[in-house]
């Protein structure tokens, strides 16, 4: 963890009755493949933020742009790096990479890390908001010389299959479980897009107070026959307890 550095653009940055969970919604905005600029924008070529310098204090904001245009209700937050993305770096050291899908990617810190560590890996990332992809996700990969390894989609993750996005060796979802519906969708998307033998990493707060979702519910929903899974807990005694579920697909 101590030897890598990322170049980031500087910026601001109960119990449940599972039988009543809503079924995933139809895509509101179908996923669209983003075409990065052929003549890359005037992004800084020197690191503005070297990763070790941010010290792993699990600050909720590491890098982001002023968030004025990702405020579609229910789809907020992609311009900053959330705590669970940082937690993931503690466990992804064991991941061999391969083909990677990151859902609700935002700044995409976990996939940046995996690509930097496993240079032959490739990734597909999706965030609902096109401005997030344009001004945060793509620039982060571009500045780290990794954008050629990545396909960028904006739109609803529920529609990925409709646009031909299939199965992956690794599926990552960080802080995508912040409502009951999104918790259910996150699990369904891992089921849909993870190859047999592949590994999913789903990370988030155990409870999103007032929202109903969280890793507590996610753990209740996993089918142990379909996945072999384990949990890594992150509790610093200050902020919300967070979990990472590492799940290997059995069948
Ligand atoms: C709390 S942010 C987390 C961002 C990033 N994964 C992180 O941990 O820093 C949740 C992200 O999920 C995205 N998101 C939520 N619902 C989505 C959907 N249906 N399709 C695609 N992205 C979605 C939002 O746009 C937002 O960027």
mmCIF file of C-alpha atoms and ligand atoms in Angstrom:
data_model
loop_
_atom_site.group_PDB
_atom_site.id
_atom_site.type_symbol
_atom_site.label_atom_id
_atom_site.label_comp_id
_atom_site.label_asym_id
_atom_site.label_seq_id
_atom_site.Cartn_x
_atom_site.Cartn_y
_atom_site.Cartn_z
ATOM 1 C CA UNK A 1 0.000 0.000 0.000
ATOM 2 C CA UNK A 2 2.881 2.342 0.628
ATOM 3 C CA UNK A 3 4.512 2.227 -2.789
ATOM 4 C CA UNK A 4 1.967 3.435 -5.264
ATOM 5 C CA UNK A 5 0.814 6.895 -6.190
ATOM 6 C CA UNK A 6 -2.133 8.130 -8.136
ATOM 7 C CA UNK A 7 -2.454 11.376 -9.973
ATOM 8 C CA UNK A 8 -5.822 12.823 -9.158
ATOM 9 C CA UNK A 9 -7.263 16.057 -10.327
ATOM 10 C CA UNK A 10 -7.489 18.396 -7.394
ATOM 11 C CA UNK A 11 -10.951 19.233 -6.205
ATOM 12 C CA UNK A 12 -13.418 19.606 -3.291
ATOM 13 C CA UNK A 13 -14.738 16.974 -2.836
ATOM 14 C CA UNK A 14 -32.977 -3.631 11.308
ATOM 15 C CA UNK A 15 -33.899 -5.898 10.504
ATOM 16 C CA UNK A 16 -35.391 -6.326 7.081
ATOM 17 C CA UNK A 17 -38.226 -8.282 5.552
ATOM 18 C CA UNK A 18 -36.428 -9.278 2.383
ATOM 19 C CA UNK A 19 -39.585 -10.741 0.869
ATOM 20 C CA UNK A 20 -40.859 -7.202 0.312
ATOM 21 C CA UNK A 21 -37.812 -5.869 -1.505
ATOM 22 C CA UNK A 22 -38.637 -4.123 -4.742
ATOM 23 C CA UNK A 23 -37.480 -5.755 -7.949
ATOM 24 C CA UNK A 24 -34.756 -3.869 -9.841
ATOM 25 C CA UNK A 25 -36.082 -0.993 -11.834
ATOM 26 C CA UNK A 26 -35.925 -0.750 -15.600
ATOM 27 C CA UNK A 27 -33.059 1.479 -16.715
ATOM 28 C CA UNK A 28 -33.906 5.146 -16.414
ATOM 29 C CA UNK A 29 -30.977 6.145 -18.582
ATOM 30 C CA UNK A 30 -29.631 3.289 -20.750
ATOM 31 C CA UNK A 31 -25.850 2.888 -20.525
ATOM 32 C CA UNK A 32 -23.883 4.715 -23.212
ATOM 33 C CA UNK A 33 -20.263 4.039 -24.059
ATOM 34 C CA UNK A 34 -18.255 7.213 -23.528
ATOM 35 C CA UNK A 35 -15.770 8.139 -26.240
ATOM 36 C CA UNK A 36 -12.798 9.814 -24.597
ATOM 37 C CA UNK A 37 -11.389 12.858 -26.357
ATOM 38 C CA UNK A 38 -8.968 11.899 -29.141
ATOM 39 C CA UNK A 39 -6.791 14.854 -28.306
ATOM 40 C CA UNK A 40 -6.801 14.566 -24.552
ATOM 41 C CA UNK A 41 -7.695 17.652 -22.694
ATOM 42 C CA UNK A 42 -5.239 19.800 -20.967
ATOM 43 C CA UNK A 43 -4.965 17.586 -17.927
ATOM 44 C CA UNK A 44 -2.059 18.146 -15.601
ATOM 45 C CA UNK A 45 0.849 15.826 -16.299
ATOM 46 C CA UNK A 46 2.316 16.004 -12.830
ATOM 47 C CA UNK A 47 0.670 14.483 -9.798
ATOM 48 C CA UNK A 48 -1.529 16.917 -7.979
ATOM 49 C CA UNK A 49 -2.266 14.420 -5.321
ATOM 50 C CA UNK A 50 0.165 11.630 -4.600
ATOM 51 C CA UNK A 51 -1.714 8.808 -2.985
ATOM 52 C CA UNK A 52 0.537 8.179 0.043
ATOM 53 C CA UNK A 53 0.257 11.830 0.967
ATOM 54 C CA UNK A 54 -3.442 11.556 1.643
ATOM 55 C CA UNK A 55 -2.694 9.288 4.608
ATOM 56 C CA UNK A 56 -5.199 6.532 5.037
ATOM 57 C CA UNK A 57 -7.373 8.241 7.579
ATOM 58 C CA UNK A 58 -10.539 7.156 5.799
ATOM 59 C CA UNK A 59 -11.503 10.696 5.164
ATOM 60 C CA UNK A 60 -14.745 10.704 3.237
ATOM 61 C CA UNK A 61 -13.346 13.058 0.653
ATOM 62 C CA UNK A 62 -10.107 12.429 -1.139
ATOM 63 C CA UNK A 63 -10.560 13.883 -4.531
ATOM 64 C CA UNK A 64 -13.428 15.440 -6.300
ATOM 65 C CA UNK A 65 -14.597 18.314 -8.381
ATOM 66 C CA UNK A 66 -17.125 20.825 -7.131
ATOM 67 C CA UNK A 67 -20.284 18.739 -7.071
ATOM 68 C CA UNK A 68 -22.790 20.897 -8.813
ATOM 69 C CA UNK A 69 -23.907 18.550 -11.525
ATOM 70 C CA UNK A 70 -24.222 15.075 -10.112
ATOM 71 C CA UNK A 71 -27.206 15.848 -7.973
ATOM 72 C CA UNK A 72 -29.772 13.660 -9.661
ATOM 73 C CA UNK A 73 -31.555 12.440 -6.525
ATOM 74 C CA UNK A 74 -30.415 8.911 -5.750
ATOM 75 C CA UNK A 75 -27.342 9.145 -7.955
ATOM 76 C CA UNK A 76 -25.178 11.584 -6.014
ATOM 77 C CA UNK A 77 -21.612 11.455 -4.871
ATOM 78 C CA UNK A 78 -19.506 10.325 -7.819
ATOM 79 C CA UNK A 79 -17.160 13.282 -7.746
ATOM 80 C CA UNK A 80 -15.572 12.312 -4.468
ATOM 81 C CA UNK A 81 -13.850 9.206 -3.210
ATOM 82 C CA UNK A 82 -15.853 7.513 -0.480
ATOM 83 C CA UNK A 83 -14.440 5.714 2.537
ATOM 84 C CA UNK A 84 -15.101 2.195 1.286
ATOM 85 C CA UNK A 85 -13.061 2.809 -1.846
ATOM 86 C CA UNK A 86 -10.099 3.422 0.417
ATOM 87 C CA UNK A 87 -10.950 0.352 2.522
ATOM 88 C CA UNK A 88 -10.876 -1.740 -0.643
ATOM 89 C CA UNK A 89 -7.206 -0.955 -1.147
ATOM 90 C CA UNK A 90 -6.513 -2.970 1.997
ATOM 91 C CA UNK A 91 -7.898 -6.145 0.410
ATOM 92 C CA UNK A 92 -7.271 -5.735 -3.314
ATOM 93 C CA UNK A 93 -3.573 -6.441 -2.872
ATOM 94 C CA UNK A 94 -4.481 -10.133 -3.116
ATOM 95 C CA UNK A 95 -6.497 -9.672 -6.301
ATOM 96 C CA UNK A 96 -4.891 -10.873 -9.521
ATOM 97 C CA UNK A 97 -6.993 -8.600 -11.733
ATOM 98 C CA UNK A 98 -8.015 -9.829 -15.185
ATOM 99 C CA UNK A 99 -11.202 -8.362 -16.569
ATOM 100 C CA UNK A 100 -12.688 -5.903 -14.100
ATOM 101 C CA UNK A 101 -16.120 -4.277 -13.823
ATOM 102 C CA UNK A 102 -16.652 -1.381 -11.410
ATOM 103 C CA UNK A 103 -20.228 -0.329 -10.691
ATOM 104 C CA UNK A 104 -21.063 3.226 -9.598
ATOM 105 C CA UNK A 105 -17.389 3.976 -10.072
ATOM 106 C CA UNK A 106 -17.126 7.713 -9.302
ATOM 107 C CA UNK A 107 -13.408 8.407 -8.967
ATOM 108 C CA UNK A 108 -12.711 4.667 -9.467
ATOM 109 C CA UNK A 109 -9.894 4.420 -6.962
ATOM 110 C CA UNK A 110 -10.128 0.593 -6.569
ATOM 111 C CA UNK A 111 -9.907 -0.020 -10.320
ATOM 112 C CA UNK A 112 -7.068 2.482 -10.684
ATOM 113 C CA UNK A 113 -5.210 0.528 -8.042
ATOM 114 C CA UNK A 114 -5.889 -2.840 -9.689
ATOM 115 C CA UNK A 115 -4.816 -1.641 -13.130
ATOM 116 C CA UNK A 116 -1.685 -0.082 -11.769
ATOM 117 C CA UNK A 117 -0.833 -3.306 -9.945
ATOM 118 C CA UNK A 118 -1.816 -5.647 -12.797
ATOM 119 C CA UNK A 119 -0.882 -3.863 -16.027
ATOM 120 C CA UNK A 120 -2.364 -6.538 -18.315
ATOM 121 C CA UNK A 121 -5.816 -6.161 -16.781
ATOM 122 C CA UNK A 122 -8.646 -4.352 -18.502
ATOM 123 C CA UNK A 123 -11.669 -2.650 -17.002
ATOM 124 C CA UNK A 124 -15.196 -1.527 -17.697
ATOM 125 C CA UNK A 125 -16.506 1.177 -15.390
ATOM 126 C CA UNK A 126 -19.948 2.712 -15.140
ATOM 127 C CA UNK A 127 -21.410 5.674 -13.340
ATOM 128 C CA UNK A 128 -24.920 6.981 -13.769
ATOM 129 C CA UNK A 129 -23.754 10.528 -14.387
ATOM 130 C CA UNK A 130 -22.008 11.427 -17.623
ATOM 131 C CA UNK A 131 -20.389 14.542 -16.029
ATOM 132 C CA UNK A 132 -18.751 12.277 -13.460
ATOM 133 C CA UNK A 133 -17.290 10.104 -16.217
ATOM 134 C CA UNK A 134 -16.170 13.152 -18.212
ATOM 135 C CA UNK A 135 -14.704 15.269 -15.466
ATOM 136 C CA UNK A 136 -13.621 12.814 -12.780
ATOM 137 C CA UNK A 137 -13.395 9.156 -13.869
ATOM 138 C CA UNK A 138 -11.785 9.534 -17.273
ATOM 139 C CA UNK A 139 -9.318 12.241 -16.132
ATOM 140 C CA UNK A 140 -8.170 10.038 -13.246
ATOM 141 C CA UNK A 141 -7.371 7.146 -15.586
ATOM 142 C CA UNK A 142 -5.922 9.442 -18.224
ATOM 143 C CA UNK A 143 -3.637 11.223 -15.781
ATOM 144 C CA UNK A 144 -2.385 7.850 -14.579
ATOM 145 C CA UNK A 145 -1.756 6.683 -18.181
ATOM 146 C CA UNK A 146 -4.330 3.932 -17.787
ATOM 147 C CA UNK A 147 -7.286 5.131 -19.845
ATOM 148 C CA UNK A 148 -6.473 2.875 -22.797
ATOM 149 C CA UNK A 149 -7.243 -0.121 -20.561
ATOM 150 C CA UNK A 150 -10.741 1.095 -19.764
ATOM 151 C CA UNK A 151 -14.222 1.277 -21.300
ATOM 152 C CA UNK A 152 -16.308 4.029 -19.724
ATOM 153 C CA UNK A 153 -20.097 3.888 -19.568
ATOM 154 C CA UNK A 154 -22.568 6.425 -18.257
ATOM 155 C CA UNK A 155 -26.135 5.444 -17.438
ATOM 156 C CA UNK A 156 -28.014 2.922 -15.357
ATOM 157 C CA UNK A 157 -26.061 -0.164 -14.332
ATOM 158 C CA UNK A 158 -29.226 -2.264 -14.691
ATOM 159 C CA UNK A 159 -28.954 -1.886 -18.465
ATOM 160 C CA UNK A 160 -25.398 -3.134 -18.951
ATOM 161 C CA UNK A 161 -26.522 -6.520 -20.241
ATOM 162 C CA UNK A 162 -28.747 -4.782 -22.798
ATOM 163 C CA UNK A 163 -25.700 -3.104 -24.326
ATOM 164 C CA UNK A 164 -23.684 -6.323 -24.494
ATOM 165 C CA UNK A 165 -21.620 -6.037 -21.323
ATOM 166 C CA UNK A 166 -21.098 -9.601 -20.091
ATOM 167 C CA UNK A 167 -19.145 -11.389 -17.378
ATOM 168 C CA UNK A 168 -15.904 -10.420 -15.648
ATOM 169 C CA UNK A 169 -13.179 -11.967 -13.497
ATOM 170 C CA UNK A 170 -13.623 -9.229 -10.906
ATOM 171 C CA UNK A 171 -16.653 -7.091 -10.039
ATOM 172 C CA UNK A 172 -16.264 -4.129 -7.678
ATOM 173 C CA UNK A 173 -18.947 -2.000 -6.081
ATOM 174 C CA UNK A 174 -18.050 0.593 -3.476
ATOM 175 C CA UNK A 175 -20.742 2.521 -1.587
ATOM 176 C CA UNK A 176 -23.472 1.449 -3.990
ATOM 177 C CA UNK A 177 -25.685 -0.058 -1.266
ATOM 178 C CA UNK A 178 -27.047 3.157 0.195
ATOM 179 C CA UNK A 179 -30.733 2.310 -0.278
ATOM 180 C CA UNK A 180 -32.652 -0.965 -0.034
ATOM 181 C CA UNK A 181 -33.182 -1.008 -3.783
ATOM 182 C CA UNK A 182 -29.527 -0.319 -4.581
ATOM 183 C CA UNK A 183 -28.460 -3.003 -2.113
ATOM 184 C CA UNK A 184 -30.602 -5.507 -3.934
ATOM 185 C CA UNK A 185 -29.408 -4.265 -7.321
ATOM 186 C CA UNK A 186 -25.748 -4.473 -6.293
ATOM 187 C CA UNK A 187 -26.124 -8.158 -5.438
ATOM 188 C CA UNK A 188 -28.097 -8.882 -8.598
ATOM 189 C CA UNK A 189 -25.421 -7.160 -10.699
ATOM 190 C CA UNK A 190 -22.648 -9.221 -9.126
ATOM 191 C CA UNK A 191 -24.696 -12.345 -9.911
ATOM 192 C CA UNK A 192 -25.202 -11.195 -13.477
ATOM 193 C CA UNK A 193 -21.700 -10.013 -14.318
ATOM 194 C CA UNK A 194 -19.339 -12.245 -12.313
ATOM 195 C CA UNK A 195 -17.859 -15.293 -14.050
ATOM 196 C CA UNK A 196 -17.879 -18.655 -12.362
ATOM 197 C CA UNK A 197 -14.733 -18.654 -10.201
ATOM 198 C CA UNK A 198 -14.581 -14.852 -10.332
ATOM 199 C CA UNK A 199 -14.390 -12.610 -7.264
ATOM 200 C CA UNK A 200 -16.737 -9.797 -6.296
ATOM 201 C CA UNK A 201 -15.857 -7.034 -3.859
ATOM 202 C CA UNK A 202 -18.837 -5.139 -2.472
ATOM 203 C CA UNK A 203 -17.999 -2.485 0.092
ATOM 204 C CA UNK A 204 -20.039 -0.002 2.048
ATOM 205 C CA UNK A 205 -21.346 1.131 5.386
ATOM 206 C CA UNK A 206 -23.116 -1.523 7.394
ATOM 207 C CA UNK A 207 -26.085 0.827 7.763
ATOM 208 C CA UNK A 208 -26.964 3.968 5.847
ATOM 209 C CA UNK A 209 -29.068 5.542 8.525
ATOM 210 C CA UNK A 210 -32.355 6.831 7.222
ATOM 211 C CA UNK A 211 -31.901 5.155 3.825
ATOM 212 C CA UNK A 212 -32.569 1.533 4.720
ATOM 213 C CA UNK A 213 -29.790 -0.096 2.715
ATOM 214 C CA UNK A 214 -26.296 -1.176 3.640
ATOM 215 C CA UNK A 215 -23.924 -4.081 3.955
ATOM 216 C CA UNK A 216 -25.989 -5.474 6.838
ATOM 217 C CA UNK A 217 -28.824 -6.105 4.416
ATOM 218 C CA UNK A 218 -26.447 -7.167 1.643
ATOM 219 C CA UNK A 219 -25.076 -9.946 3.857
ATOM 220 C CA UNK A 220 -28.618 -11.137 4.595
ATOM 221 C CA UNK A 221 -29.361 -11.440 0.895
ATOM 222 C CA UNK A 222 -26.321 -13.440 -0.303
ATOM 223 C CA UNK A 223 -26.999 -17.035 -1.290
ATOM 224 C CA UNK A 224 -24.280 -19.170 0.275
ATOM 225 C CA UNK A 225 -24.827 -21.915 -2.295
ATOM 226 C CA UNK A 226 -24.065 -19.542 -5.118
ATOM 227 C CA UNK A 227 -21.177 -17.709 -3.451
ATOM 228 C CA UNK A 228 -18.409 -18.589 -1.046
ATOM 229 C CA UNK A 229 -17.981 -15.356 0.880
ATOM 230 C CA UNK A 230 -16.224 -13.627 3.730
ATOM 231 C CA UNK A 231 -16.416 -10.222 5.385
ATOM 232 C CA UNK A 232 -13.716 -7.743 6.333
ATOM 233 C CA UNK A 233 -14.885 -5.243 8.930
ATOM 234 C CA UNK A 234 -13.595 -1.694 9.189
ATOM 235 C CA UNK A 235 -14.300 0.012 12.488
ATOM 236 C CA UNK A 236 -12.152 2.903 13.620
ATOM 237 C CA UNK A 237 -14.457 3.757 16.506
ATOM 238 C CA UNK A 238 -15.242 7.127 14.950
ATOM 239 C CA UNK A 239 -17.231 6.823 11.749
ATOM 240 C CA UNK A 240 -19.806 4.247 10.693
ATOM 241 C CA UNK A 241 -18.763 0.620 10.708
ATOM 242 C CA UNK A 242 -18.044 -0.535 7.163
ATOM 243 C CA UNK A 243 -17.828 -3.986 5.606
ATOM 244 C CA UNK A 244 -16.282 -5.433 2.519
ATOM 245 C CA UNK A 245 -17.855 -8.651 1.292
ATOM 246 C CA UNK A 246 -15.438 -10.711 -0.791
ATOM 247 C CA UNK A 247 -17.476 -13.236 -2.732
ATOM 248 C CA UNK A 248 -16.289 -16.009 -5.040
ATOM 249 C CA UNK A 249 -18.826 -17.397 -7.445
ATOM 250 C CA UNK A 250 -19.251 -21.163 -7.056
ATOM 251 C CA UNK A 251 -21.645 -21.714 -9.964
HETATM 252 C C1 LIG B 1 -21.768 7.093 -2.998
HETATM 253 S S1 LIG B 1 -21.168 7.183 -4.668
HETATM 254 C C2 LIG B 1 -19.752 6.084 -4.578
HETATM 255 C C3 LIG B 1 -18.725 6.400 -5.626
HETATM 256 C C4 LIG B 1 -17.482 5.502 -5.610
HETATM 257 N N1 LIG B 1 -17.822 4.117 -5.890
HETATM 258 C C5 LIG B 1 -16.754 5.590 -4.305
HETATM 259 O O1 LIG B 1 -16.838 4.651 -3.472
HETATM 260 O O2 LIG B 1 -16.069 6.579 -4.083
HETATM 261 C C6 LIG B 1 -22.381 6.162 -5.514
HETATM 262 C C7 LIG B 1 -22.211 6.194 -7.018
HETATM 263 O O3 LIG B 1 -23.065 5.192 -7.592
HETATM 264 C C8 LIG B 1 -23.624 5.731 -8.767
HETATM 265 N N2 LIG B 1 -24.907 5.061 -9.048
HETATM 266 C C9 LIG B 1 -25.974 4.961 -8.240
HETATM 267 N N3 LIG B 1 -26.968 4.302 -8.849
HETATM 268 C C10 LIG B 1 -26.518 3.971 -10.076
HETATM 269 C C11 LIG B 1 -27.089 3.295 -11.186
HETATM 270 N N4 LIG B 1 -28.333 2.821 -11.140
HETATM 271 N N5 LIG B 1 -26.335 3.155 -12.290
HETATM 272 C C12 LIG B 1 -25.063 3.628 -12.336
HETATM 273 N N6 LIG B 1 -24.460 4.282 -11.319
HETATM 274 C C13 LIG B 1 -25.191 4.455 -10.198
HETATM 275 C C14 LIG B 1 -23.827 7.214 -8.466
HETATM 276 O O4 LIG B 1 -23.913 7.950 -9.665
HETATM 277 C C15 LIG B 1 -22.597 7.534 -7.624
HETATM 278 O O5 LIG B 1 -21.536 8.006 -8.395
#
